[in-house]
Short mmCIF file of C-alpha atoms in Angstrom, two decimals:
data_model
loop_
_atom_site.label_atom_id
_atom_site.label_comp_id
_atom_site.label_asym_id
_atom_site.label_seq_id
_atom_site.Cartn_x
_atom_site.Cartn_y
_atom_site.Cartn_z
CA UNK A 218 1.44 29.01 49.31
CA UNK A 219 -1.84 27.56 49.10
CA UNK A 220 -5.44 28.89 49.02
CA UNK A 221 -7.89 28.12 51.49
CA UNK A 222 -10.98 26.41 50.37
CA UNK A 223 -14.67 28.33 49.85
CA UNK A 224 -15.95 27.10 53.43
CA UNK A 225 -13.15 29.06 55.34
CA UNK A 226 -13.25 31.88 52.83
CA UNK A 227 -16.77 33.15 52.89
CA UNK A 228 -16.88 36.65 51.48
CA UNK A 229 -13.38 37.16 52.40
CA UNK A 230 -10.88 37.35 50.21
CA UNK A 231 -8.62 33.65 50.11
CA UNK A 232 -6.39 33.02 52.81
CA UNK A 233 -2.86 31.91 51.92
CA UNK A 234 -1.33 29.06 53.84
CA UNK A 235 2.27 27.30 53.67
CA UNK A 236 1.59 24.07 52.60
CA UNK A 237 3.63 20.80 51.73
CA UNK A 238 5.07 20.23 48.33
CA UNK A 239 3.20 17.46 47.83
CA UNK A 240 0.20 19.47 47.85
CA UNK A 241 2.14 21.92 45.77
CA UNK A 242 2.45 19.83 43.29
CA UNK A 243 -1.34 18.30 43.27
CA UNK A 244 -2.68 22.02 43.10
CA UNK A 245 -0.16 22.83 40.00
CA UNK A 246 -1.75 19.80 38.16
CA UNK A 247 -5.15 20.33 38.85
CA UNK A 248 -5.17 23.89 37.40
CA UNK A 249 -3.28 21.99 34.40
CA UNK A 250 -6.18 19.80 33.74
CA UNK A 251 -8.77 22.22 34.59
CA UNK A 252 -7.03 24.81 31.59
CA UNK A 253 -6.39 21.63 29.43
CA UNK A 254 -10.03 21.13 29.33
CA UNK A 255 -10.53 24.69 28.46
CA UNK A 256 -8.04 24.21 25.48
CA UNK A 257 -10.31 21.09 24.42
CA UNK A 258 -13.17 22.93 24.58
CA UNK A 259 -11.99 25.92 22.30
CA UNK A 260 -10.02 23.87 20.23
CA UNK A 261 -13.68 21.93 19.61
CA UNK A 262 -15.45 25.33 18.82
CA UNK A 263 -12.59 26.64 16.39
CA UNK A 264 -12.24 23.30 14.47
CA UNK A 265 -15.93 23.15 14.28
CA UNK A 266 -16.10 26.62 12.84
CA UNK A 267 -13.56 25.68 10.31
CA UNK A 268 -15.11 22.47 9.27
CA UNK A 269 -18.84 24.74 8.53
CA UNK A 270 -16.61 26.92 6.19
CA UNK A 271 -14.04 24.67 4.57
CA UNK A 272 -15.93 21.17 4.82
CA UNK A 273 -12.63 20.30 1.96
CA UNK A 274 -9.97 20.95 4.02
CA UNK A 275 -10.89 19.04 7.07
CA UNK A 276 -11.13 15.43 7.88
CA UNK A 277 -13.47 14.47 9.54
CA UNK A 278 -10.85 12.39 12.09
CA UNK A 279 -8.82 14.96 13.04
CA UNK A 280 -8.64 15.10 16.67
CA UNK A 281 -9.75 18.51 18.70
CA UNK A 282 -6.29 17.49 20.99
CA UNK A 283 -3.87 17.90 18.01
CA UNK A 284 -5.14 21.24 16.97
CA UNK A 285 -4.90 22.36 20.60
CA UNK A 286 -1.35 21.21 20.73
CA UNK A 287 -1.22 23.62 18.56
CA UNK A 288 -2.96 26.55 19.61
CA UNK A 289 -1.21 26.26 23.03
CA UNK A 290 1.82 27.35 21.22
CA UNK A 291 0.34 29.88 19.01
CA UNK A 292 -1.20 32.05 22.13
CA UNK A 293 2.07 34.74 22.15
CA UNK A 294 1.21 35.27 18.58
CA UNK A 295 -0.69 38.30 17.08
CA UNK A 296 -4.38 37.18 16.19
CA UNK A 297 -3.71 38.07 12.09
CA UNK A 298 -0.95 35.46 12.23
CA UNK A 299 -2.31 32.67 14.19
CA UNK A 300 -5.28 32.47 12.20
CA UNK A 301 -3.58 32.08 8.73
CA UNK A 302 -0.97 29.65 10.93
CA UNK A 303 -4.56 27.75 11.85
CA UNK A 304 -5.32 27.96 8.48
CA UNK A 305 -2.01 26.30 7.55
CA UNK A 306 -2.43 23.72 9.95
CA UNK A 307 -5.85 22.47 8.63
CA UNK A 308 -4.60 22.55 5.29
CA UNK A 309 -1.68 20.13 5.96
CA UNK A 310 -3.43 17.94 8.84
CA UNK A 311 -6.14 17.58 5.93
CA UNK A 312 -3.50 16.42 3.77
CA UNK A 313 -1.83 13.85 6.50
CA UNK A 314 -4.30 12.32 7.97
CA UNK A 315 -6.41 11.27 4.90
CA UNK A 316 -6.45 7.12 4.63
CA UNK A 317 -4.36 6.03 1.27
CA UNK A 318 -7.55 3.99 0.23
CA UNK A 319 -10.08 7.24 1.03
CA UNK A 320 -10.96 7.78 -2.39
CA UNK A 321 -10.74 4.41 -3.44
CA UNK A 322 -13.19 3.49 -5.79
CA UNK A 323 -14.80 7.10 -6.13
CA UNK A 324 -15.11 9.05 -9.89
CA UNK A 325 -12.94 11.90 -9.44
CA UNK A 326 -13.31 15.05 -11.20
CA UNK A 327 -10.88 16.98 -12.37
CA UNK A 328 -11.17 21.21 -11.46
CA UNK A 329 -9.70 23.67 -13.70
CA UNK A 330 -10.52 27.51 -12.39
CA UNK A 331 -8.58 30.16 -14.49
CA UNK A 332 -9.32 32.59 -11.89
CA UNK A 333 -11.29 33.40 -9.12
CA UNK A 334 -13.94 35.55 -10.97
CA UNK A 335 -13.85 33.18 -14.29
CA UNK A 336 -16.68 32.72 -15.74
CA UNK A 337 -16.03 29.34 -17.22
CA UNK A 338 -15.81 26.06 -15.40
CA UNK A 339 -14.31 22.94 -17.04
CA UNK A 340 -15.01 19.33 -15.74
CA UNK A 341 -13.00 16.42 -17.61
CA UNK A 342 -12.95 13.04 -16.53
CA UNK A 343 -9.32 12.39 -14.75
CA UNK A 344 -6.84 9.62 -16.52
CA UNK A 345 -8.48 8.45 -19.40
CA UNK A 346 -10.69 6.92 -21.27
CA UNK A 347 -10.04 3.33 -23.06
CA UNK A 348 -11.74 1.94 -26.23
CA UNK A 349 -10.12 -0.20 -29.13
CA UNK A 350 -9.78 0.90 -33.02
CA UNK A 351 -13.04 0.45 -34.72
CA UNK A 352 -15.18 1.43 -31.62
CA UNK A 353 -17.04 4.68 -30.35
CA UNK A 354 -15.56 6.50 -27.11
CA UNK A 355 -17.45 9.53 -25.59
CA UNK A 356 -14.44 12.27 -24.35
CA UNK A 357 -16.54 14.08 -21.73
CA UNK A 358 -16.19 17.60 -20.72
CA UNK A 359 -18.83 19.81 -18.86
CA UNK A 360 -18.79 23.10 -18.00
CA UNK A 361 -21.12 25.74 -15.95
CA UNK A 362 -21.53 29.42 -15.87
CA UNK A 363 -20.65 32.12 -12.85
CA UNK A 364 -23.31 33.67 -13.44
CA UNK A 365 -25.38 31.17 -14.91
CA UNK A 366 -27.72 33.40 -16.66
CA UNK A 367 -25.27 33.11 -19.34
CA UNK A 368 -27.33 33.05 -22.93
CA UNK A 369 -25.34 29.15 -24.14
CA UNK A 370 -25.24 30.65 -28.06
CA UNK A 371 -22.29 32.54 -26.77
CA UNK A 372 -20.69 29.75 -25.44
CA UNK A 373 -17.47 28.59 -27.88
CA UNK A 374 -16.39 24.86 -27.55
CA UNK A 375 -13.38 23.68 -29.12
CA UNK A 376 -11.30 20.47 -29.05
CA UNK A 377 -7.81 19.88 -30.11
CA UNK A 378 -5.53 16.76 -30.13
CA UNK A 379 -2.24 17.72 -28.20
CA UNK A 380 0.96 15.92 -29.49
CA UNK A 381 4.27 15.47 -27.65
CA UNK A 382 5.73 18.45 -29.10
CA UNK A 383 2.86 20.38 -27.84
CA UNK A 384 1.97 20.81 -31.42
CA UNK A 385 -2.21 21.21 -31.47
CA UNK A 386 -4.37 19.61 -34.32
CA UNK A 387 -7.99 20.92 -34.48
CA UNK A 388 -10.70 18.71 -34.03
CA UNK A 389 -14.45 20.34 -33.40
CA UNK A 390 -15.75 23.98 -32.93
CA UNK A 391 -18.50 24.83 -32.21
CA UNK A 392 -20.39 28.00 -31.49
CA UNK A 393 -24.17 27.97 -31.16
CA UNK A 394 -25.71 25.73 -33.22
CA UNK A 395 -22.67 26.68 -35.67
CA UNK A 396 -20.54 23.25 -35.59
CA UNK A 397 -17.18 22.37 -37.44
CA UNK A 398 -14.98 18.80 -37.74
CA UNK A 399 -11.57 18.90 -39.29
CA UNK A 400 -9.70 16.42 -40.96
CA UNK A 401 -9.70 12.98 -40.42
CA UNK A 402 -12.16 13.49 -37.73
CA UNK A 403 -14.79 15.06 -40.44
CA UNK A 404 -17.92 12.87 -40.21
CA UNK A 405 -16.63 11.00 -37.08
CA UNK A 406 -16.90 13.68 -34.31
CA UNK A 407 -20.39 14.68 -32.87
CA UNK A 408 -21.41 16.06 -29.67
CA UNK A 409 -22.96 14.40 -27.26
CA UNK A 410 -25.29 17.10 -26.00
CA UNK A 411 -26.55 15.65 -23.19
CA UNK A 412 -27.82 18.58 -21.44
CA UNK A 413 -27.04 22.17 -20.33
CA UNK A 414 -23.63 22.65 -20.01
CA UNK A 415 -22.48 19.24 -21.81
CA UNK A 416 -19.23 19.70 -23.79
CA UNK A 417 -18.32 15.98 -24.55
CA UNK A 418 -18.09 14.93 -28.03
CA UNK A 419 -18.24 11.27 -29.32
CA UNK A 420 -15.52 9.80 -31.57
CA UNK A 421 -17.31 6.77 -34.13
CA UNK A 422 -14.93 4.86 -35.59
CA UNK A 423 -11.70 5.29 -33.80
CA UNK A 424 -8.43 4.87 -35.37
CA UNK A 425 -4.89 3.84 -34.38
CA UNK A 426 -3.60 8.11 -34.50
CA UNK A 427 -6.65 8.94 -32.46
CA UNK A 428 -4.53 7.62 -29.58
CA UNK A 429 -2.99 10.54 -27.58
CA UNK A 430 -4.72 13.94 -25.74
CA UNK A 431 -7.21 15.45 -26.14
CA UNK A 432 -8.17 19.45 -25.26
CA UNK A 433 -11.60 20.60 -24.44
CA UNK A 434 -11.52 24.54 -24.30
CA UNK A 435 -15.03 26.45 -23.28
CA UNK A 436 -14.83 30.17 -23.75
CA UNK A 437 -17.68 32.41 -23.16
CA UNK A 438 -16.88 35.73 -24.66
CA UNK A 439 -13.21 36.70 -23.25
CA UNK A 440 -13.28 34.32 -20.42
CA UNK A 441 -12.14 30.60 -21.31
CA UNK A 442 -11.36 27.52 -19.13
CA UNK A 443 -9.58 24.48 -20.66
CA UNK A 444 -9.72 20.40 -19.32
CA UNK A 445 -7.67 17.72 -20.72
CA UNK A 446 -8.74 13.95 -21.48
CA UNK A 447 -6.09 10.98 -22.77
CA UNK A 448 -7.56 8.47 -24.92
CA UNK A 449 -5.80 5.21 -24.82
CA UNK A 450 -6.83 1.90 -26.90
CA UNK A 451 -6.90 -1.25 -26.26
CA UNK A 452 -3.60 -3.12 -28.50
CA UNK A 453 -0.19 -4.53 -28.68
CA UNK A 454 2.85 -3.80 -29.17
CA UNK A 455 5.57 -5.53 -31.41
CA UNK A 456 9.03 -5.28 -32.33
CA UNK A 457 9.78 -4.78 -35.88
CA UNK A 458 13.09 -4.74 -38.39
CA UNK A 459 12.88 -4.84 -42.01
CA UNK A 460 14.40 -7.53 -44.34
CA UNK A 461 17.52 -5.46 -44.57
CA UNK A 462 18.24 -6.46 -41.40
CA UNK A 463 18.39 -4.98 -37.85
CA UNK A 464 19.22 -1.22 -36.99
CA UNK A 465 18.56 -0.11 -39.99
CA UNK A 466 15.49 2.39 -39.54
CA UNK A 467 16.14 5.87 -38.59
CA UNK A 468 12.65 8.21 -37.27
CA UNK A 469 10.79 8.34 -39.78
CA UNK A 470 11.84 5.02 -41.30
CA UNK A 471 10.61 3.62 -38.38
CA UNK A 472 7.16 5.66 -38.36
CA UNK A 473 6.76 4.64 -42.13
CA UNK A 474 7.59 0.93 -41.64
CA UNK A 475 4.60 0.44 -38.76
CA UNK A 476 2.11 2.48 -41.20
CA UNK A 477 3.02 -0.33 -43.54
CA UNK A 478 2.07 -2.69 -41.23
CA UNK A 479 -1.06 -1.59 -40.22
CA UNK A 480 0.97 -0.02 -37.18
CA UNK A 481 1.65 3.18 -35.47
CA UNK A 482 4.88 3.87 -33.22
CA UNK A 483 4.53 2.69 -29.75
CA UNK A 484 4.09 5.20 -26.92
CA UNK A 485 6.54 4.74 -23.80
CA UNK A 486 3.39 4.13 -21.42
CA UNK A 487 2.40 1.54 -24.19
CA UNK A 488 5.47 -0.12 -24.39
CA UNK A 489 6.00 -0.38 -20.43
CA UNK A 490 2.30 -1.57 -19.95
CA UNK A 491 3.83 -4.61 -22.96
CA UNK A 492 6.61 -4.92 -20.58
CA UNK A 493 4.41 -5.83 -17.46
CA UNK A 494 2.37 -7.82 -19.33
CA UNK A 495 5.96 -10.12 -20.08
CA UNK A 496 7.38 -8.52 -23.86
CA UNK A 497 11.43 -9.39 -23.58
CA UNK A 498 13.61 -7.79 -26.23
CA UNK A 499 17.11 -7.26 -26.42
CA UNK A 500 16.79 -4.93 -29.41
CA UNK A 501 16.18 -1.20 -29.29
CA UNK A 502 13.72 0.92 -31.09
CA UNK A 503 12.08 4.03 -31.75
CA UNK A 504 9.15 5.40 -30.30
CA UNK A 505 6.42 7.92 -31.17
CA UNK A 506 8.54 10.50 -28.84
CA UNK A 507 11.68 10.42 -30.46
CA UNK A 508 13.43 8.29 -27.91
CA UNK A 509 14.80 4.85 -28.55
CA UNK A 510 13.92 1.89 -25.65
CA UNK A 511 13.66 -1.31 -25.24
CA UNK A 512 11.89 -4.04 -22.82
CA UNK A 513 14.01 -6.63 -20.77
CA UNK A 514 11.98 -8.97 -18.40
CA UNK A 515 15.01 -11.32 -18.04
CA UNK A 516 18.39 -9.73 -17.66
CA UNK A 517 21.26 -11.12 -19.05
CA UNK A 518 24.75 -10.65 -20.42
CA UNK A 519 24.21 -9.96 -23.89
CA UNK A 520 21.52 -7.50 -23.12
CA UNK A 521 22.53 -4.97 -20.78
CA UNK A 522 24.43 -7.09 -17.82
CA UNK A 523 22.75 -10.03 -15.81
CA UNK A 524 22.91 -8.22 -13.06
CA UNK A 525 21.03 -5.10 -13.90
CA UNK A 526 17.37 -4.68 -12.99
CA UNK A 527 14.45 -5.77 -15.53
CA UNK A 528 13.03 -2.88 -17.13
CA UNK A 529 12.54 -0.34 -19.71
CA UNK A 530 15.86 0.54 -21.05
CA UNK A 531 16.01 3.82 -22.35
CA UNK A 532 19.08 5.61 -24.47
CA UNK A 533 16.88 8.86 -24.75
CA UNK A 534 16.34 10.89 -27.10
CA UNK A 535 17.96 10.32 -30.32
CA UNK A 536 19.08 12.01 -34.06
CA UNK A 537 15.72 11.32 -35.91
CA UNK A 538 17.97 11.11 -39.23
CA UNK A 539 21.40 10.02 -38.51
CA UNK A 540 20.80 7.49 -36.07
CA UNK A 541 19.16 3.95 -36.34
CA UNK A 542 17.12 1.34 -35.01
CA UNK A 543 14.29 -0.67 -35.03
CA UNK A 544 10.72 0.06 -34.29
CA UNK A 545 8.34 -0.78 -31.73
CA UNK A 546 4.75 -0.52 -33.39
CA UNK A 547 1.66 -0.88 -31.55
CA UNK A 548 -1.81 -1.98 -33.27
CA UNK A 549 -5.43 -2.37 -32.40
CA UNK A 550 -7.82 -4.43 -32.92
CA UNK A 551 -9.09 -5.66 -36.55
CA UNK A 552 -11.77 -4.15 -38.62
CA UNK A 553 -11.86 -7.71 -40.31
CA UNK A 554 -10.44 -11.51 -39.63
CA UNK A 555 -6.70 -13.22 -40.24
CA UNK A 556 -6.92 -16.63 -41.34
CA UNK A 557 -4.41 -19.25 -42.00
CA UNK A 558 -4.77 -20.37 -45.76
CA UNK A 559 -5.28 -24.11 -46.29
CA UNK A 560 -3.79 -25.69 -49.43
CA UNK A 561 -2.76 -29.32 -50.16
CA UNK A 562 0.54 -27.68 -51.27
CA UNK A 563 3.37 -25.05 -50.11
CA UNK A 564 3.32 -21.90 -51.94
CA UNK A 565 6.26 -19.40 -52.63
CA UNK A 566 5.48 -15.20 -51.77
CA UNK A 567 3.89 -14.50 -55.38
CA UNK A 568 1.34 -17.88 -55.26
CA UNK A 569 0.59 -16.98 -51.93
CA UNK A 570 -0.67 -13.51 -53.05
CA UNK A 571 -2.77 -15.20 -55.48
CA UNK A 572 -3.99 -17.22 -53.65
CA UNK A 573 -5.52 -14.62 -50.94
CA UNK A 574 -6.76 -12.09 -53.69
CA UNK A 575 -9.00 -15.67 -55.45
CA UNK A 576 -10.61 -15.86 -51.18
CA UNK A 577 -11.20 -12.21 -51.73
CA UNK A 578 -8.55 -11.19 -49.00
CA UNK A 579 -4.84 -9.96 -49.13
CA UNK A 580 -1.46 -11.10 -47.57
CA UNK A 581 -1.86 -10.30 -43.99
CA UNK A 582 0.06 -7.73 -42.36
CA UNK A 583 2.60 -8.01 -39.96
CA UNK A 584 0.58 -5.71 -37.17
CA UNK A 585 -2.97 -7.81 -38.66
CA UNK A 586 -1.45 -10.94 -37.49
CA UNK A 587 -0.19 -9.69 -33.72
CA UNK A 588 -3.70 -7.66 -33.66
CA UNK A 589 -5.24 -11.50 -34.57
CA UNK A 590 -3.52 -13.20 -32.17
CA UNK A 591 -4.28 -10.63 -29.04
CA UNK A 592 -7.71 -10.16 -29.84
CA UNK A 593 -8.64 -13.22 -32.07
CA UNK A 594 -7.01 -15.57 -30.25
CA UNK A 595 -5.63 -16.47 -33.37
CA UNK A 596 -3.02 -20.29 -32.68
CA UNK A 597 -1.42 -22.11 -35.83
CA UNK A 598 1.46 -23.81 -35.58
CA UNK A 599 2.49 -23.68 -38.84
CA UNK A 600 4.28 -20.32 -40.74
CA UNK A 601 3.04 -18.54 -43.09
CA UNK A 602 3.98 -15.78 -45.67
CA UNK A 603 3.13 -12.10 -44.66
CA UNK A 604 2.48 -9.07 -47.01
CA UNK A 605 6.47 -7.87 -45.91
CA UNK A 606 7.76 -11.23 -46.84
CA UNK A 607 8.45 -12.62 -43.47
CA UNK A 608 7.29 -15.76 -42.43
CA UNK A 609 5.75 -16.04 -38.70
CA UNK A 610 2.94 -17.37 -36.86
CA UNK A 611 0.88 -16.57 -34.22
CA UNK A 612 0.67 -19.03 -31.23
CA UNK A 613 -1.51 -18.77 -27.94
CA UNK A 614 -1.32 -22.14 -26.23
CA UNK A 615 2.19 -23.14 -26.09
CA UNK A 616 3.47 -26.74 -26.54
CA UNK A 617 6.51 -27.99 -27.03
CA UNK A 618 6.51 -28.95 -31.28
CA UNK A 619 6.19 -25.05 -31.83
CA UNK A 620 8.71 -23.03 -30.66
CA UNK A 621 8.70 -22.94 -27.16
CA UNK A 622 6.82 -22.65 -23.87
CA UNK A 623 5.59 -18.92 -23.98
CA UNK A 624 2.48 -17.44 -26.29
CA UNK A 625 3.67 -15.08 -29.10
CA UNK A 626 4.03 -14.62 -32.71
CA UNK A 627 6.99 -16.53 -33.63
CA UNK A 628 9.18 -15.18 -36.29
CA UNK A 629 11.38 -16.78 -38.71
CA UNK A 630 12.96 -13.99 -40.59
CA UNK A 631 12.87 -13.33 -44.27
CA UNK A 632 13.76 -16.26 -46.58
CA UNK A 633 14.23 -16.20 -50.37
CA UNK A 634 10.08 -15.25 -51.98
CA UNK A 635 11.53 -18.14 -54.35
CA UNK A 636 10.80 -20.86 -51.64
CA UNK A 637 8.25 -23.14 -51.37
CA UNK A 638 8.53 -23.72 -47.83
CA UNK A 639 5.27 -21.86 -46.16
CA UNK A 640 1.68 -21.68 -46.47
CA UNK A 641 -0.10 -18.03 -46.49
CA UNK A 642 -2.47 -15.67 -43.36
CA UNK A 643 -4.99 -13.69 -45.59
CA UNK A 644 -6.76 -10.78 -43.71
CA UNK A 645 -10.26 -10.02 -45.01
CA UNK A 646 -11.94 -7.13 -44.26
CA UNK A 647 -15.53 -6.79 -42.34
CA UNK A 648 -18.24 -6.92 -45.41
CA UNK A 649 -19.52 -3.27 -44.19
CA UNK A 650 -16.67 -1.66 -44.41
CA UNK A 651 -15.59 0.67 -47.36
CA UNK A 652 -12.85 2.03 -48.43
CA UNK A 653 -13.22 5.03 -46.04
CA UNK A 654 -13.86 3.25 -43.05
CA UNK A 655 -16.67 1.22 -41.36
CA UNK A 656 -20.00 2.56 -42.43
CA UNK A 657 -21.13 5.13 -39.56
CA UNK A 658 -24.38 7.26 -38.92
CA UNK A 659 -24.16 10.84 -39.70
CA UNK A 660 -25.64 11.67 -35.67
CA UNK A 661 -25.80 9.80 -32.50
CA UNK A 662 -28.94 10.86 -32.37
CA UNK A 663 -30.69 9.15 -35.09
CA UNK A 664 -34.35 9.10 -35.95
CA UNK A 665 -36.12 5.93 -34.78
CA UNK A 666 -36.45 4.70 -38.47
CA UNK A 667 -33.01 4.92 -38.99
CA UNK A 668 -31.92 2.85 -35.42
CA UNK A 669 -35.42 0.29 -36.63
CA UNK A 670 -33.53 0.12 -40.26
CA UNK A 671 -30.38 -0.74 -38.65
CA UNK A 672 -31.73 -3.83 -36.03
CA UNK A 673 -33.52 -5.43 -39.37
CA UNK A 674 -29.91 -5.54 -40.94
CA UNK A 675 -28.94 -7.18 -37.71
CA UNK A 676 -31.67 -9.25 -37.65
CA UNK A 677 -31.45 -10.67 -41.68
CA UNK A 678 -27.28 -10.86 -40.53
CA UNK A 679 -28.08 -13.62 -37.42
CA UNK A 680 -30.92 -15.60 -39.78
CA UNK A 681 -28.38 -15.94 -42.77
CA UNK A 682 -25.71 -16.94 -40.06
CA UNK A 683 -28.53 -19.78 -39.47
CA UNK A 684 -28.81 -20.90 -42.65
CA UNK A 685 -25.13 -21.69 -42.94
CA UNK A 686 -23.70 -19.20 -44.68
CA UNK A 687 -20.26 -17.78 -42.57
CA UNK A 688 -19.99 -14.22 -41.94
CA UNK A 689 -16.06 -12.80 -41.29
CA UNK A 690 -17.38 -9.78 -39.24
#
């Protein structure tokens, strides 16, 4: 049946007619668009409701049509459980229909919230932070009270380096105007104090174990909030064996023998960032987490099948004292210069040790030389004794008279310290540096004297530089 239209109706209630089905059918639609565009409509009010209260969850693209599809089917359902099945929806159409690239670009903060009535609210910077050995990094961390009438003397701040064995080494406390550095980090560590609720602390001088995480805990009286911040450094890595020969290092063997050359073990994410940047080698060693990998760029028999993917290979975890291999090392940049030795004549190991300590150097290392040639730009085709009585050297423009058409440090083993064969790389160290470290100030936040003290040094350094006289800084 069909209704009869207002005219014919008056007052009367709506006469009812048989009609065609054609008509049938164009009266069934036109109630269908007429409650579609009261769908629209309430769908527009809800989802602008929700985007006033949770401005996070929301893109601002989502369509009022998809969250009526939606609501269509929800209408059986008990109010309590459609809204929380609303709230759902946003949550995951937020998630969905964000671009890949909508964050591009931005600073992102990292948001640790113990609870939600904590008092304490930690900000770290996401990913990490990069500098090289030698150099100052600040680790930031802010927090901010709930309420934030909080008096800041009662405001703890610790920091503590995280291992792999989620083992934690203290760094700096502080509470008040109370501070404390421990170990290695004593005179190095400072905070940065930037302002209210500034947590970040400045490392001067960074060294090769500095690498790794970092823990920034804020506790105000039995509420605390922790962030986390990963310092990497700028390097590379090399493989290393002793003179005994290969796979002959267990753990701590291995750990010892890159300490002795001016070397720590290699992290995995270290060692596969060496492997994008090209580092082929069919040998596996030991890194800083116990496991034993190695890097293949070119596949082939005698290293794992030609027909398996490049990669990281990795045997796993291994027996730190029964089992052994060789090391991967990484290294940072110098705190001094590598230099190839002139001399009209070879020299055997002990003349060549001489003959560094008369320049007022040593025999270079073998993590000095790879630190040389990545950040140096060290190239010398022609070998040279190191201080573990191998002979290498370091090339960065490749030609065909020395050893082939890729950059590296070329190696060619360990002959007889008897030989007169080689000449000698001496590594001198920066003329301001002691035996502690590179001279640093006892604050960042220095009194103008000291900084005006500090730019006339700089300033007598560039005029003797003009006068001729060479500088190895």
């Amino acid at each position: 049946m069909c209704a009869a239209s207002s005219e014919d109706c008056g007052t009367h209630k709506p006469r009812w007619f048989p009609c065609s089905a054609r008509d049938q059918r164009w009266d069934r639609e036109q109630r269908e668009r007429e409650g579609g565009r009261g769908v629209r409509a309430a769908a527009e009010q809800r989802l602008a409701r929700l985007r006033s209260k949770t401005p996070h969850l929301l893109h601002p693209d989502i369509h009022p049509v998809v969250i009526a599809m939606f609501l269509k089917r929800l209408r059986p359902l008990a109010f309590r459980k459609m809204s929380f099945l609303v709230f759902i929806l946003t949550s995951a159409l937020s998630v969905t229909c964000l671009p890949a690239d909508t964050d591009k670009g931005r600073r992102k903060v990292v948001h640790v919230l113990e609870d939600d009535t904590g008092a304490v609210i930690v900000q770290t910077a996401p990913g990490k932070v990069v500098t090289h050995r030698g150099g100052s990094i600040t680790l930031p961390c802010r927090y901010h009270h709930e309420p934030e009438n909080t008096d800041p003397a009662r405001i703890r701040i610790k920091w503590t380096k995280v291992t792999d064995a989620l083992q934690f080494e203290d760094v700096f406390v502080a509470l008040g105007r109370e501070q404390r550095v421990f170990g290695s980090y004593k005179g190095r560590v400072f905070l940065e104090q930037a302002g209210p609720g500034d947590a970040s602390v400045i490392i001067q001088n960074v060294t090769l174990e500095d690498y790794g995480r970092f823990e920034c805990e804020v506790t105000n009286d039995m509420e605390d909030d922790t962030g986390f911040v990963n310092l990497d450094l700028e390097g590379v890595v090399f493989p290393y064996y002793p003179r005994e020969g290969r796979y002959k290092l267990n753990y701590h063997q291995g750990e010892d023998a890159c300490k002795q050359q001016d070397a720590i073990l290699a992290s995995h994410s270290q060692l596969h960032k060496a492997w994008l940047e090209g580092l082929d080698w069919c040998n596996a060693g030991w890194l800083e987490d116990g496991s034993v990998q190695y890097p293949i760029s070119h596949p082939r028999d005698q290293c794992g099948r030609k027909d398996t993917p490049a990669g990281v290979r990795n045997y796993g975890y291994r027996h730190k004292e029964d089992e052994r291999y060789d090391a991967f090392c990484f290294t940072s940049k110098l705190n001094g210069k590598v230099y190839f030795l002139k001399r009209f004549k070879k020299v055997n190991y002990a003349e060549a040790v001489k003959a560094c300590i008369r320049e007022g150097s040593a025999v270079a290392k073998v993590g000095q030389l790879y630190a040389a040639w990545k950040f140096q730009l060290l190239d010398r085709c022609e070998a040279g004794w190191l201080e573990d009585g191998s002979i290498r050297y370091p090339i960065v423009n490749p030609r065909s008279r020395c050893g082939g058409s890729q950059p590296g440090v070329r190696h060619l083993g360990f002959p007889d310290k008897k030989f007169r064969l080689y000449g000698v790389f001496c590594f001198q160290k920066n003329k301001d540096e002691t035996a502690g470290g590179t001279v640093m100030t006892k604050s960042p936040t220095d009194s103008l004297t000291k900084k005006k003290s500090i730019w006339t040094k700089v300033v007598e350094r560039r005029s003797t530089t003009y006068h001729g006289y060479c500088w190895n800084g």
